[in-house]
Amino acid sequence: MKILLDECVTKRLKKHLEEFQVFSVRELELSGIKNGKLMAYCVENKFDILLTIDKI
């Protein structure tokens, strides 16, 4: 499973998900990208989950 952690999610979570491929927005240099474009990036790059804690 391929997971992308949004910038609002603590990077400390990554160590608890070691059995998965986990990337952060920061390490992929995607900081500041709006959620719609970030979701499109996830689809294009075959991410299974975009984990965020944003509120509407």
PDB file of N, CA, C and O in Angstrom:
ATOM      1  N   MET A   1       0.851  -1.172   0.000  1.00  0.00           N
ATOM      2  CA  MET A   1       0.000   0.000   0.000  1.00  0.00           C
ATOM      3  C   MET A   1       0.896   1.233   0.000  1.00  0.00           C
ATOM      4  O   MET A   1       1.873   1.308   0.738  1.00  0.00           O
ATOM      5  N   LYS A   2       0.549   2.190  -0.807  1.00  0.00           N
ATOM      6  CA  LYS A   2       1.323   3.418  -0.963  1.00  0.00           C
ATOM      7  C   LYS A   2       0.528   4.575  -0.348  1.00  0.00           C
ATOM      8  O   LYS A   2      -0.606   4.838  -0.757  1.00  0.00           O
ATOM      9  N   ILE A   3       1.132   5.248   0.630  1.00  0.00           N
ATOM     10  CA  ILE A   3       0.446   6.284   1.406  1.00  0.00           C
ATOM     11  C   ILE A   3       1.198   7.603   1.305  1.00  0.00           C
ATOM     12  O   ILE A   3       2.426   7.632   1.405  1.00  0.00           O
ATOM     13  N   LEU A   4       0.449   8.698   1.123  1.00  0.00           N
ATOM     14  CA  LEU A   4       1.032  10.040   1.134  1.00  0.00           C
ATOM     15  C   LEU A   4       0.508  10.785   2.350  1.00  0.00           C
ATOM     16  O   LEU A   4      -0.705  10.895   2.549  1.00  0.00           O
ATOM     17  N   LEU A   5       1.430  11.276   3.184  1.00  0.00           N
ATOM     18  CA  LEU A   5       1.073  12.065   4.364  1.00  0.00           C
ATOM     19  C   LEU A   5       1.070  13.540   3.998  1.00  0.00           C
ATOM     20  O   LEU A   5       2.086  14.077   3.545  1.00  0.00           O
ATOM     21  N   ASP A   6      -0.052  14.192   4.195  1.00  0.00           N
ATOM     22  CA  ASP A   6      -0.169  15.625   3.918  1.00  0.00           C
ATOM     23  C   ASP A   6       0.711  16.395   4.901  1.00  0.00           C
ATOM     24  O   ASP A   6       1.109  15.880   5.943  1.00  0.00           O
ATOM     25  N   GLU A   7       0.987  17.658   4.592  1.00  0.00           N
ATOM     26  CA  GLU A   7       1.887  18.443   5.439  1.00  0.00           C
ATOM     27  C   GLU A   7       1.330  18.696   6.834  1.00  0.00           C
ATOM     28  O   GLU A   7       2.097  18.937   7.759  1.00  0.00           O
ATOM     29  N   CYS A   8       0.034  18.588   7.030  1.00  0.00           N
ATOM     30  CA  CYS A   8      -0.554  18.814   8.346  1.00  0.00           C
ATOM     31  C   CYS A   8      -0.470  17.572   9.251  1.00  0.00           C
ATOM     32  O   CYS A   8      -0.764  17.649  10.435  1.00  0.00           O
ATOM     33  N   VAL A   9      -0.040  16.449   8.694  1.00  0.00           N
ATOM     34  CA  VAL A   9       0.090  15.204   9.464  1.00  0.00           C
ATOM     35  C   VAL A   9       1.532  15.098   9.965  1.00  0.00           C
ATOM     36  O   VAL A   9       2.478  15.299   9.206  1.00  0.00           O
ATOM     37  N   THR A  10       1.683  14.797  11.239  1.00  0.00           N
ATOM     38  CA  THR A  10       3.027  14.702  11.812  1.00  0.00           C
ATOM     39  C   THR A  10       3.860  13.608  11.142  1.00  0.00           C
ATOM     40  O   THR A  10       3.357  12.515  10.875  1.00  0.00           O
ATOM     41  N   LYS A  11       5.108  13.921  10.875  1.00  0.00           N
ATOM     42  CA  LYS A  11       5.998  12.953  10.234  1.00  0.00           C
ATOM     43  C   LYS A  11       6.305  11.774  11.157  1.00  0.00           C
ATOM     44  O   LYS A  11       6.745  10.725  10.709  1.00  0.00           O
ATOM     45  N   ARG A  12       6.039  11.931  12.456  1.00  0.00           N
ATOM     46  CA  ARG A  12       6.274  10.837  13.409  1.00  0.00           C
ATOM     47  C   ARG A  12       5.361   9.650  13.159  1.00  0.00           C
ATOM     48  O   ARG A  12       5.653   8.538  13.565  1.00  0.00           O
ATOM     49  N   LEU A  13       4.265   9.864  12.470  1.00  0.00           N
ATOM     50  CA  LEU A  13       3.341   8.777  12.150  1.00  0.00           C
ATOM     51  C   LEU A  13       3.991   7.742  11.228  1.00  0.00           C
ATOM     52  O   LEU A  13       3.685   6.557  11.297  1.00  0.00           O
ATOM     53  N   LYS A  14       4.916   8.194  10.411  1.00  0.00           N
ATOM     54  CA  LYS A  14       5.554   7.331   9.417  1.00  0.00           C
ATOM     55  C   LYS A  14       6.197   6.096  10.046  1.00  0.00           C
ATOM     56  O   LYS A  14       6.104   5.000   9.507  1.00  0.00           O
ATOM     57  N   LYS A  15       6.801   6.240  11.216  1.00  0.00           N
ATOM     58  CA  LYS A  15       7.466   5.104  11.859  1.00  0.00           C
ATOM     59  C   LYS A  15       6.480   4.029  12.308  1.00  0.00           C
ATOM     60  O   LYS A  15       6.861   2.883  12.509  1.00  0.00           O
ATOM     61  N   HIS A  16       5.216   4.378  12.448  1.00  0.00           N
ATOM     62  CA  HIS A  16       4.185   3.413  12.846  1.00  0.00           C
ATOM     63  C   HIS A  16       3.570   2.702  11.638  1.00  0.00           C
ATOM     64  O   HIS A  16       2.734   1.813  11.808  1.00  0.00           O
ATOM     65  N   LEU A  17       3.968   3.088  10.453  1.00  0.00           N
ATOM     66  CA  LEU A  17       3.420   2.529   9.219  1.00  0.00           C
ATOM     67  C   LEU A  17       4.513   1.870   8.378  1.00  0.00           C
ATOM     68  O   LEU A  17       4.457   1.854   7.153  1.00  0.00           O
ATOM     69  N   GLU A  18       5.516   1.310   9.034  1.00  0.00           N
ATOM     70  CA  GLU A  18       6.696   0.775   8.342  1.00  0.00           C
ATOM     71  C   GLU A  18       6.389  -0.344   7.350  1.00  0.00           C
ATOM     72  O   GLU A  18       7.157  -0.576   6.426  1.00  0.00           O
ATOM     73  N   GLU A  19       5.275  -1.046   7.528  1.00  0.00           N
ATOM     74  CA  GLU A  19       4.951  -2.139   6.612  1.00  0.00           C
ATOM     75  C   GLU A  19       4.407  -1.637   5.268  1.00  0.00           C
ATOM     76  O   GLU A  19       4.180  -2.421   4.356  1.00  0.00           O
ATOM     77  N   PHE A  20       4.204  -0.316   5.153  1.00  0.00           N
ATOM     78  CA  PHE A  20       3.696   0.287   3.929  1.00  0.00           C
ATOM     79  C   PHE A  20       4.744   1.207   3.312  1.00  0.00           C
ATOM     80  O   PHE A  20       5.707   1.582   3.967  1.00  0.00           O
ATOM     81  N   GLN A  21       4.526   1.571   2.049  1.00  0.00           N
ATOM     82  CA  GLN A  21       5.346   2.597   1.411  1.00  0.00           C
ATOM     83  C   GLN A  21       4.738   3.939   1.811  1.00  0.00           C
ATOM     84  O   GLN A  21       3.631   4.263   1.378  1.00  0.00           O
ATOM     85  N   VAL A  22       5.429   4.696   2.638  1.00  0.00           N
ATOM     86  CA  VAL A  22       4.890   5.955   3.149  1.00  0.00           C
ATOM     87  C   VAL A  22       5.814   7.099   2.753  1.00  0.00           C
ATOM     88  O   VAL A  22       7.028   7.032   2.948  1.00  0.00           O
ATOM     89  N   PHE A  23       5.206   8.139   2.186  1.00  0.00           N
ATOM     90  CA  PHE A  23       5.931   9.330   1.760  1.00  0.00           C
ATOM     91  C   PHE A  23       5.240  10.545   2.366  1.00  0.00           C
ATOM     92  O   PHE A  23       4.036  10.529   2.580  1.00  0.00           O
ATOM     93  N   SER A  24       5.993  11.588   2.610  1.00  0.00           N
ATOM     94  CA  SER A  24       5.386  12.830   3.082  1.00  0.00           C
ATOM     95  C   SER A  24       5.409  13.853   1.954  1.00  0.00           C
ATOM     96  O   SER A  24       6.263  13.795   1.052  1.00  0.00           O
ATOM     97  N   VAL A  25       4.492  14.773   2.020  1.00  0.00           N
ATOM     98  CA  VAL A  25       4.425  15.857   1.041  1.00  0.00           C
ATOM     99  C   VAL A  25       5.747  16.625   1.048  1.00  0.00           C
ATOM    100  O   VAL A  25       6.270  16.981  -0.001  1.00  0.00           O
ATOM    101  N   ARG A  26       6.299  16.824   2.242  1.00  0.00           N
ATOM    102  CA  ARG A  26       7.553  17.573   2.348  1.00  0.00           C
ATOM    103  C   ARG A  26       8.702  16.870   1.634  1.00  0.00           C
ATOM    104  O   ARG A  26       9.464  17.488   0.910  1.00  0.00           O
ATOM    105  N   GLU A  27       8.839  15.549   1.854  1.00  0.00           N
ATOM    106  CA  GLU A  27       9.971  14.846   1.247  1.00  0.00           C
ATOM    107  C   GLU A  27       9.835  14.728  -0.273  1.00  0.00           C
ATOM    108  O   GLU A  27      10.841  14.583  -0.960  1.00  0.00           O
ATOM    109  N   LEU A  28       8.630  14.814  -0.791  1.00  0.00           N
ATOM    110  CA  LEU A  28       8.418  14.801  -2.240  1.00  0.00           C
ATOM    111  C   LEU A  28       8.413  16.209  -2.821  1.00  0.00           C
ATOM    112  O   LEU A  28       8.145  16.400  -4.005  1.00  0.00           O
ATOM    113  N   GLU A  29       8.688  17.196  -1.972  1.00  0.00           N
ATOM    114  CA  GLU A  29       8.744  18.612  -2.359  1.00  0.00           C
ATOM    115  C   GLU A  29       7.441  19.087  -2.985  1.00  0.00           C
ATOM    116  O   GLU A  29       7.420  19.765  -4.019  1.00  0.00           O
ATOM    117  N   LEU A  30       6.329  18.717  -2.340  1.00  0.00           N
ATOM    118  CA  LEU A  30       4.997  19.099  -2.807  1.00  0.00           C
ATOM    119  C   LEU A  30       4.312  20.068  -1.843  1.00  0.00           C
ATOM    120  O   LEU A  30       3.113  20.295  -1.941  1.00  0.00           O
ATOM    121  N   SER A  31       5.062  20.625  -0.909  1.00  0.00           N
ATOM    122  CA  SER A  31       4.484  21.540   0.082  1.00  0.00           C
ATOM    123  C   SER A  31       3.796  22.711  -0.598  1.00  0.00           C
ATOM    124  O   SER A  31       4.283  23.250  -1.593  1.00  0.00           O
ATOM    125  N   GLY A  32       2.646  23.087  -0.055  1.00  0.00           N
ATOM    126  CA  GLY A  32       1.913  24.244  -0.553  1.00  0.00           C
ATOM    127  C   GLY A  32       0.924  23.943  -1.666  1.00  0.00           C
ATOM    128  O   GLY A  32       0.163  24.812  -2.064  1.00  0.00           O
ATOM    129  N   ILE A  33       0.919  22.718  -2.152  1.00  0.00           N
ATOM    130  CA  ILE A  33      -0.018  22.352  -3.221  1.00  0.00           C
ATOM    131  C   ILE A  33      -1.408  22.156  -2.617  1.00  0.00           C
ATOM    132  O   ILE A  33      -1.558  21.508  -1.581  1.00  0.00           O
ATOM    133  N   LYS A  34      -2.414  22.720  -3.239  1.00  0.00           N
ATOM    134  CA  LYS A  34      -3.795  22.592  -2.768  1.00  0.00           C
ATOM    135  C   LYS A  34      -4.268  21.151  -2.879  1.00  0.00           C
ATOM    136  O   LYS A  34      -3.796  20.382  -3.716  1.00  0.00           O
ATOM    137  N   ASN A  35      -5.235  20.787  -2.045  1.00  0.00           N
ATOM    138  CA  ASN A  35      -5.678  19.389  -1.958  1.00  0.00           C
ATOM    139  C   ASN A  35      -6.179  18.810  -3.273  1.00  0.00           C
ATOM    140  O   ASN A  35      -5.939  17.642  -3.561  1.00  0.00           O
ATOM    141  N   GLY A  36      -6.865  19.589  -4.087  1.00  0.00           N
ATOM    142  CA  GLY A  36      -7.352  19.071  -5.370  1.00  0.00           C
ATOM    143  C   GLY A  36      -6.209  18.615  -6.259  1.00  0.00           C
ATOM    144  O   GLY A  36      -6.243  17.528  -6.833  1.00  0.00           O
ATOM    145  N   LYS A  37      -5.171  19.432  -6.359  1.00  0.00           N
ATOM    146  CA  LYS A  37      -4.006  19.072  -7.162  1.00  0.00           C
ATOM    147  C   LYS A  37      -3.229  17.932  -6.505  1.00  0.00           C
ATOM    148  O   LYS A  37      -2.662  17.083  -7.185  1.00  0.00           O
ATOM    149  N   LEU A  38      -3.219  17.918  -5.185  1.00  0.00           N
ATOM    150  CA  LEU A  38      -2.530  16.844  -4.468  1.00  0.00           C
ATOM    151  C   LEU A  38      -3.236  15.507  -4.693  1.00  0.00           C
ATOM    152  O   LEU A  38      -2.598  14.475  -4.892  1.00  0.00           O
ATOM    153  N   MET A  39      -4.550  15.534  -4.722  1.00  0.00           N
ATOM    154  CA  MET A  39      -5.314  14.315  -4.997  1.00  0.00           C
ATOM    155  C   MET A  39      -5.045  13.832  -6.422  1.00  0.00           C
ATOM    156  O   MET A  39      -4.884  12.635  -6.656  1.00  0.00           O
ATOM    157  N   ALA A  40      -4.968  14.749  -7.360  1.00  0.00           N
ATOM    158  CA  ALA A  40      -4.646  14.375  -8.744  1.00  0.00           C
ATOM    159  C   ALA A  40      -3.250  13.761  -8.816  1.00  0.00           C
ATOM    160  O   ALA A  40      -3.036  12.770  -9.522  1.00  0.00           O
ATOM    161  N   TYR A  41      -2.307  14.326  -8.070  1.00  0.00           N
ATOM    162  CA  TYR A  41      -0.950  13.776  -8.008  1.00  0.00           C
ATOM    163  C   TYR A  41      -0.996  12.338  -7.485  1.00  0.00           C
ATOM    164  O   TYR A  41      -0.317  11.460  -8.013  1.00  0.00           O
ATOM    165  N   CYS A  42      -1.808  12.105  -6.465  1.00  0.00           N
ATOM    166  CA  CYS A  42      -1.931  10.761  -5.883  1.00  0.00           C
ATOM    167  C   CYS A  42      -2.462   9.762  -6.915  1.00  0.00           C
ATOM    168  O   CYS A  42      -1.965   8.641  -7.010  1.00  0.00           O
ATOM    169  N   VAL A  43      -3.446  10.163  -7.680  1.00  0.00           N
ATOM    170  CA  VAL A  43      -4.007   9.277  -8.706  1.00  0.00           C
ATOM    171  C   VAL A  43      -2.958   8.983  -9.776  1.00  0.00           C
ATOM    172  O   VAL A  43      -2.739   7.827 -10.137  1.00  0.00           O
ATOM    173  N   GLU A  44      -2.292  10.023 -10.253  1.00  0.00           N
ATOM    174  CA  GLU A  44      -1.289   9.869 -11.303  1.00  0.00           C
ATOM    175  C   GLU A  44      -0.120   8.987 -10.865  1.00  0.00           C
ATOM    176  O   GLU A  44       0.482   8.296 -11.677  1.00  0.00           O
ATOM    177  N   ASN A  45       0.194   9.017  -9.566  1.00  0.00           N
ATOM    178  CA  ASN A  45       1.356   8.289  -9.051  1.00  0.00           C
ATOM    179  C   ASN A  45       0.966   7.048  -8.247  1.00  0.00           C
ATOM    180  O   ASN A  45       1.773   6.514  -7.501  1.00  0.00           O
ATOM    181  N   LYS A  46      -0.284   6.628  -8.413  1.00  0.00           N
ATOM    182  CA  LYS A  46      -0.792   5.370  -7.870  1.00  0.00           C
ATOM    183  C   LYS A  46      -0.678   5.243  -6.345  1.00  0.00           C
ATOM    184  O   LYS A  46      -0.328   4.197  -5.813  1.00  0.00           O
ATOM    185  N   PHE A  47      -0.978   6.349  -5.642  1.00  0.00           N
ATOM    186  CA  PHE A  47      -1.076   6.290  -4.185  1.00  0.00           C
ATOM    187  C   PHE A  47      -2.430   5.689  -3.835  1.00  0.00           C
ATOM    188  O   PHE A  47      -3.430   5.954  -4.507  1.00  0.00           O
ATOM    189  N   ASP A  48      -2.467   4.882  -2.791  1.00  0.00           N
ATOM    190  CA  ASP A  48      -3.720   4.293  -2.330  1.00  0.00           C
ATOM    191  C   ASP A  48      -4.446   5.203  -1.349  1.00  0.00           C
ATOM    192  O   ASP A  48      -5.676   5.206  -1.301  1.00  0.00           O
ATOM    193  N   ILE A  49      -3.659   5.949  -0.568  1.00  0.00           N
ATOM    194  CA  ILE A  49      -4.246   6.785   0.484  1.00  0.00           C
ATOM    195  C   ILE A  49      -3.542   8.133   0.533  1.00  0.00           C
ATOM    196  O   ILE A  49      -2.308   8.204   0.488  1.00  0.00           O
ATOM    197  N   LEU A  50      -4.330   9.208   0.650  1.00  0.00           N
ATOM    198  CA  LEU A  50      -3.814  10.533   1.001  1.00  0.00           C
ATOM    199  C   LEU A  50      -4.319  10.790   2.406  1.00  0.00           C
ATOM    200  O   LEU A  50      -5.521  10.930   2.630  1.00  0.00           O
ATOM    201  N   LEU A  51      -3.419  10.816   3.365  1.00  0.00           N
ATOM    202  CA  LEU A  51      -3.798  10.987   4.764  1.00  0.00           C
ATOM    203  C   LEU A  51      -3.631  12.455   5.153  1.00  0.00           C
ATOM    204  O   LEU A  51      -2.545  13.014   5.061  1.00  0.00           O
ATOM    205  N   THR A  52      -4.739  13.068   5.552  1.00  0.00           N
ATOM    206  CA  THR A  52      -4.745  14.479   5.926  1.00  0.00           C
ATOM    207  C   THR A  52      -5.644  14.669   7.140  1.00  0.00           C
ATOM    208  O   THR A  52      -6.459  13.789   7.466  1.00  0.00           O
ATOM    209  N   ILE A  53      -5.491  15.807   7.806  1.00  0.00           N
ATOM    210  CA  ILE A  53      -6.404  16.140   8.906  1.00  0.00           C
ATOM    211  C   ILE A  53      -7.031  17.504   8.652  1.00  0.00           C
ATOM    212  O   ILE A  53      -7.510  18.144   9.564  1.00  0.00           O
ATOM    213  N   ASP A  54      -7.007  17.937   7.397  1.00  0.00           N
ATOM    214  CA  ASP A  54      -7.617  19.214   7.022  1.00  0.00           C
ATOM    215  C   ASP A  54      -9.114  19.207   7.324  1.00  0.00           C
ATOM    216  O   ASP A  54      -9.767  18.161   7.290  1.00  0.00           O
ATOM    217  N   LYS A  55      -9.640  20.380   7.595  1.00  0.00           N
ATOM    218  CA  LYS A  55     -11.073  20.544   7.809  1.00  0.00           C
ATOM    219  C   LYS A  55     -11.644  21.390   6.688  1.00  0.00           C
ATOM    220  O   LYS A  55     -10.952  22.237   6.121  1.00  0.00           O
ATOM    221  N   ILE A  56     -12.897  21.161   6.378  1.00  0.00           N
ATOM    222  CA  ILE A  56     -13.578  21.952   5.339  1.00  0.00           C
ATOM    223  C   ILE A  56     -14.200  23.164   5.958  1.00  0.00           C
ATOM    224  O   ILE A  56     -14.685  23.188   7.009  1.00  0.00           O
TER     225      ILE A  56
END
